[in-house]
Amino acid sequence: MRNKGLIIIDGPDATGKTTLAAKLCQICPGSQYVHLTYDEDLNMYAYQLGILKQAIIDSNTRIVVIDRLWISENIYAGIYRGGSSKEFNEHIMDLLAQQAKALYIIAIPNSVKSGMKNHKKAQKLRDEMYGDIAQVCKRYRDFWFGQTNGLSLWGDTLTDRYIRSGGFQSRSDAIGYSIEDHGGTVEAFAFKALRILETIRGEYG
């Protein structure tokens, strides 16, 4: 297996992203893990774009796993902060990811209820930035599966456009991950993801 390429993992809190990222890095010695977060003192676009550009360079020689990127910013900002700044351009970041032949892994709870349950469990073990993520879980599920009801409630971010057009699941460079379905076989899922990444990059053997 060729240990190089870019993987972007996104999804609500407490959906197994960090565990999956750790397994991917364990399988691929010399890999790099980058966890992005929100900071009100940061220019989020410059912050994310800078990390993505460096990750793309590094991914030519190793596996780079980014935990959260523009999808998180679109969804969390839309729910908790009234939206991202006008200069935030997720379209550019997605275009760069596609040009780099990255693989997106979207961690989606099987239901809003199960997502909230997992989040409450996580809150007992560590500090979580948000207390209630019901809307976050719903928005991620809509983003992945698509949703045609209540279009007027959404804006014009890239995630909103995917919600209206059938969901991110239609992308050939994206796969879904469920902690409920894959949490017990995370290593097998990680190997599957790496094989898909090889296919996207056109690398075999």
Tab-separated table of C-alpha atoms in Angstrom:
chain	number	residue	atom	x	y	z
A	1	MET	CA	0.000	0.000	0.000
A	2	ARG	CA	1.344	3.416	-0.980
A	3	ASN	CA	1.445	5.541	2.141
A	4	LYS	CA	0.824	8.971	0.705
A	5	GLY	CA	-2.188	11.151	0.038
A	6	LEU	CA	-4.643	13.453	1.783
A	7	ILE	CA	-7.644	12.383	3.874
A	8	ILE	CA	-10.145	14.898	5.221
A	9	ILE	CA	-12.388	13.664	8.043
A	10	ASP	CA	-15.411	15.700	9.061
A	11	GLY	CA	-18.577	15.258	11.078
A	12	PRO	CA	-20.278	16.189	14.350
A	13	ASP	CA	-18.560	15.946	17.712
A	14	ALA	CA	-18.341	12.450	19.235
A	15	THR	CA	-18.702	10.521	15.986
A	16	GLY	CA	-15.349	8.721	16.119
A	17	LYS	CA	-13.311	11.030	13.876
A	18	THR	CA	-10.254	11.194	16.114
A	19	THR	CA	-10.263	7.430	16.741
A	20	LEU	CA	-10.473	6.744	13.020
A	21	ALA	CA	-7.718	9.273	12.317
A	22	ALA	CA	-5.494	7.611	14.915
A	23	LYS	CA	-6.039	4.209	13.319
A	24	LEU	CA	-5.181	5.559	9.872
A	25	CYS	CA	-1.975	7.059	11.240
A	26	GLN	CA	-1.134	3.843	13.067
A	27	ILE	CA	-1.484	1.841	9.862
A	28	CYS	CA	0.658	4.315	7.941
A	29	PRO	CA	3.987	4.987	9.716
A	30	GLY	CA	5.288	8.494	9.226
A	31	SER	CA	1.828	9.907	8.610
A	32	GLN	CA	0.702	13.312	9.831
A	33	TYR	CA	-2.435	14.240	11.775
A	34	VAL	CA	-3.794	17.796	11.865
A	35	HIS	CA	-6.778	18.738	14.017
A	36	LEU	CA	-8.472	22.031	13.207
A	37	THR	CA	-10.637	23.935	15.657
A	38	TYR	CA	-12.513	27.198	15.942
A	39	ASP	CA	-10.954	30.256	17.535
A	40	GLU	CA	-12.728	33.609	17.494
A	41	ASP	CA	-9.359	35.357	17.264
A	42	LEU	CA	-8.449	33.585	14.038
A	43	ASN	CA	-9.305	34.454	10.473
A	44	MET	CA	-10.892	31.062	9.811
A	45	TYR	CA	-10.423	31.180	6.064
A	46	ALA	CA	-6.726	32.060	6.238
A	47	TYR	CA	-6.251	29.502	9.025
A	48	GLN	CA	-7.904	26.625	7.176
A	49	LEU	CA	-6.515	27.513	3.761
A	50	GLY	CA	-2.960	27.731	5.073
A	51	ILE	CA	-3.176	24.341	6.741
A	52	LEU	CA	-4.774	22.770	3.674
A	53	LYS	CA	-2.085	24.097	1.334
A	54	GLN	CA	0.690	22.753	3.547
A	55	ALA	CA	-1.120	19.433	3.941
A	56	ILE	CA	-1.350	19.086	0.168
A	57	ILE	CA	2.412	19.585	-0.133
A	58	ASP	CA	3.108	17.101	2.667
A	59	SER	CA	0.685	14.540	1.199
A	60	ASN	CA	3.035	14.004	-1.741
A	61	THR	CA	5.340	12.038	0.550
A	62	ARG	CA	3.113	10.760	3.370
A	63	ILE	CA	-0.459	10.249	4.498
A	64	VAL	CA	-1.892	13.458	5.925
A	65	VAL	CA	-5.162	13.310	7.868
A	66	ILE	CA	-7.022	16.568	8.463
A	67	ASP	CA	-9.652	16.415	11.195
A	68	ARG	CA	-12.283	19.067	10.268
A	69	LEU	CA	-12.180	21.591	7.453
A	70	TRP	CA	-14.648	23.788	5.536
A	71	ILE	CA	-17.644	21.530	6.151
A	72	SER	CA	-17.340	22.026	9.913
A	73	GLU	CA	-16.976	25.756	9.470
A	74	ASN	CA	-20.084	25.927	7.261
A	75	ILE	CA	-22.234	23.884	9.625
A	76	TYR	CA	-21.052	24.986	13.068
A	77	ALA	CA	-20.812	28.653	12.088
A	78	GLY	CA	-24.266	28.512	10.549
A	79	ILE	CA	-25.804	27.068	13.699
A	80	TYR	CA	-23.889	28.784	16.489
A	81	ARG	CA	-22.384	31.971	15.056
A	82	GLY	CA	-24.806	33.254	12.455
A	83	GLY	CA	-22.611	32.048	9.605
A	84	SER	CA	-18.988	32.423	8.538
A	85	SER	CA	-17.372	35.677	7.554
A	86	LYS	CA	-18.021	36.832	3.992
A	87	GLU	CA	-14.422	36.149	3.039
A	88	PHE	CA	-14.644	32.463	3.933
A	89	ASN	CA	-14.428	30.646	0.586
A	90	GLU	CA	-15.081	26.939	1.027
A	91	HIS	CA	-15.348	26.497	-2.745
A	92	ILE	CA	-11.635	27.233	-3.142
A	93	MET	CA	-10.689	24.755	-0.431
A	94	ASP	CA	-12.845	22.026	-1.939
A	95	LEU	CA	-11.369	22.688	-5.379
A	96	LEU	CA	-7.846	22.402	-3.959
A	97	ALA	CA	-8.780	19.150	-2.206
A	98	GLN	CA	-10.159	17.729	-5.434
A	99	GLN	CA	-7.059	18.767	-7.367
A	100	ALA	CA	-4.947	17.021	-4.707
A	101	LYS	CA	-7.089	13.876	-5.148
A	102	ALA	CA	-8.061	13.863	-1.493
A	103	LEU	CA	-10.499	11.445	0.108
A	104	TYR	CA	-13.294	12.856	2.263
A	105	ILE	CA	-14.578	10.696	5.113
A	106	ILE	CA	-17.821	12.037	6.570
A	107	ALA	CA	-18.650	10.678	10.038
A	108	ILE	CA	-22.433	10.585	10.326
A	109	PRO	CA	-24.521	9.334	13.256
A	110	ASN	CA	-27.195	6.812	12.300
A	111	SER	CA	-29.782	9.229	13.661
A	112	VAL	CA	-29.952	12.575	15.417
A	113	LYS	CA	-30.929	10.730	18.585
A	114	SER	CA	-27.912	8.402	18.469
A	115	GLY	CA	-25.616	11.340	17.742
A	116	MET	CA	-26.897	13.177	20.815
A	117	LYS	CA	-26.504	10.026	22.918
A	118	ASN	CA	-22.878	9.556	21.875
A	119	HIS	CA	-22.194	13.227	22.529
A	120	LYS	CA	-23.590	13.010	26.067
A	121	LYS	CA	-21.319	10.029	26.730
A	122	ALA	CA	-18.338	11.993	25.469
A	123	GLN	CA	-19.213	14.948	27.714
A	124	LYS	CA	-18.681	12.715	30.743
A	125	LEU	CA	-15.143	11.944	29.607
A	126	ARG	CA	-13.906	15.280	28.257
A	127	ASP	CA	-14.792	18.907	27.766
A	128	GLU	CA	-16.985	19.544	24.742
A	129	MET	CA	-17.308	22.994	23.192
A	130	TYR	CA	-21.070	22.701	22.641
A	131	GLY	CA	-23.731	21.379	24.966
A	132	ASP	CA	-26.447	20.474	22.481
A	133	ILE	CA	-25.547	19.229	19.016
A	134	ALA	CA	-28.975	18.081	17.795
A	135	GLN	CA	-29.033	20.671	15.013
A	136	VAL	CA	-25.453	19.827	14.102
A	137	CYS	CA	-26.271	16.126	13.745
A	138	LYS	CA	-29.311	16.918	11.621
A	139	ARG	CA	-27.415	19.285	9.370
A	140	TYR	CA	-24.607	16.772	8.794
A	141	ARG	CA	-27.122	14.059	7.973
A	142	ASP	CA	-28.857	16.421	5.550
A	143	PHE	CA	-25.487	17.305	4.053
A	144	TRP	CA	-24.626	13.651	3.473
A	145	PHE	CA	-28.007	12.299	2.376
A	146	GLY	CA	-29.583	15.442	0.899
A	147	GLN	CA	-32.841	17.085	1.920
A	148	THR	CA	-35.447	18.884	-0.168
A	149	ASN	CA	-37.777	20.169	2.564
A	150	GLY	CA	-37.410	23.633	4.065
A	151	LEU	CA	-35.084	25.001	1.397
A	152	SER	CA	-35.833	28.553	2.457
A	153	LEU	CA	-34.203	27.854	5.829
A	154	TRP	CA	-30.794	27.296	4.262
A	155	GLY	CA	-28.266	29.736	2.938
A	156	ASP	CA	-25.858	29.502	0.045
A	157	THR	CA	-22.797	27.802	1.512
A	158	LEU	CA	-21.354	24.813	-0.303
A	159	THR	CA	-22.855	22.496	2.317
A	160	ASP	CA	-26.269	24.071	1.702
A	161	ARG	CA	-25.897	23.458	-2.019
A	162	TYR	CA	-25.126	19.781	-1.431
A	163	ILE	CA	-28.132	19.499	0.861
A	164	ARG	CA	-30.344	20.799	-1.929
A	165	SER	CA	-28.754	18.716	-4.680
A	166	GLY	CA	-28.938	15.201	-3.271
A	167	GLY	CA	-26.166	15.120	-0.693
A	168	PHE	CA	-22.390	14.780	-0.532
A	169	GLN	CA	-22.784	11.006	-0.775
A	170	SER	CA	-22.944	11.438	-4.553
A	171	ARG	CA	-19.258	12.378	-4.634
A	172	SER	CA	-16.871	9.667	-5.831
A	173	ASP	CA	-14.176	11.055	-3.531
A	174	ALA	CA	-16.271	10.715	-0.347
A	175	ILE	CA	-17.281	7.826	1.879
A	176	GLY	CA	-19.483	7.728	4.967
A	177	TYR	CA	-18.393	6.459	8.372
A	178	SER	CA	-20.703	5.481	11.217
A	179	ILE	CA	-19.365	4.854	14.696
A	180	GLU	CA	-22.415	2.673	15.327
A	181	ASP	CA	-21.735	0.483	12.289
A	182	HIS	CA	-17.950	0.703	11.948
A	183	GLY	CA	-16.699	1.543	15.444
A	184	GLY	CA	-16.047	-2.109	16.250
A	185	THR	CA	-14.201	-2.675	12.981
A	186	VAL	CA	-12.382	0.633	12.679
A	187	GLU	CA	-9.171	-0.995	11.440
A	188	ALA	CA	-10.963	-2.736	8.570
A	189	PHE	CA	-12.664	0.541	7.670
A	190	ALA	CA	-9.326	2.366	7.737
A	191	PHE	CA	-7.784	-0.132	5.306
A	192	LYS	CA	-10.840	0.250	3.066
A	193	ALA	CA	-10.436	4.033	3.122
A	194	LEU	CA	-6.771	3.768	2.177
A	195	ARG	CA	-7.605	1.508	-0.760
A	196	ILE	CA	-10.209	4.016	-1.956
A	197	LEU	CA	-7.630	6.788	-1.624
A	198	GLU	CA	-5.268	4.789	-3.820
A	199	THR	CA	-8.005	4.456	-6.437
A	200	ILE	CA	-8.703	8.204	-6.364
A	201	ARG	CA	-4.991	8.928	-6.785
A	202	GLY	CA	-4.649	6.319	-9.523
A	203	GLU	CA	-2.100	4.287	-7.548
A	204	TYR	CA	-2.215	0.508	-7.345
A	205	GLY	CA	-0.102	-2.315	-6.026
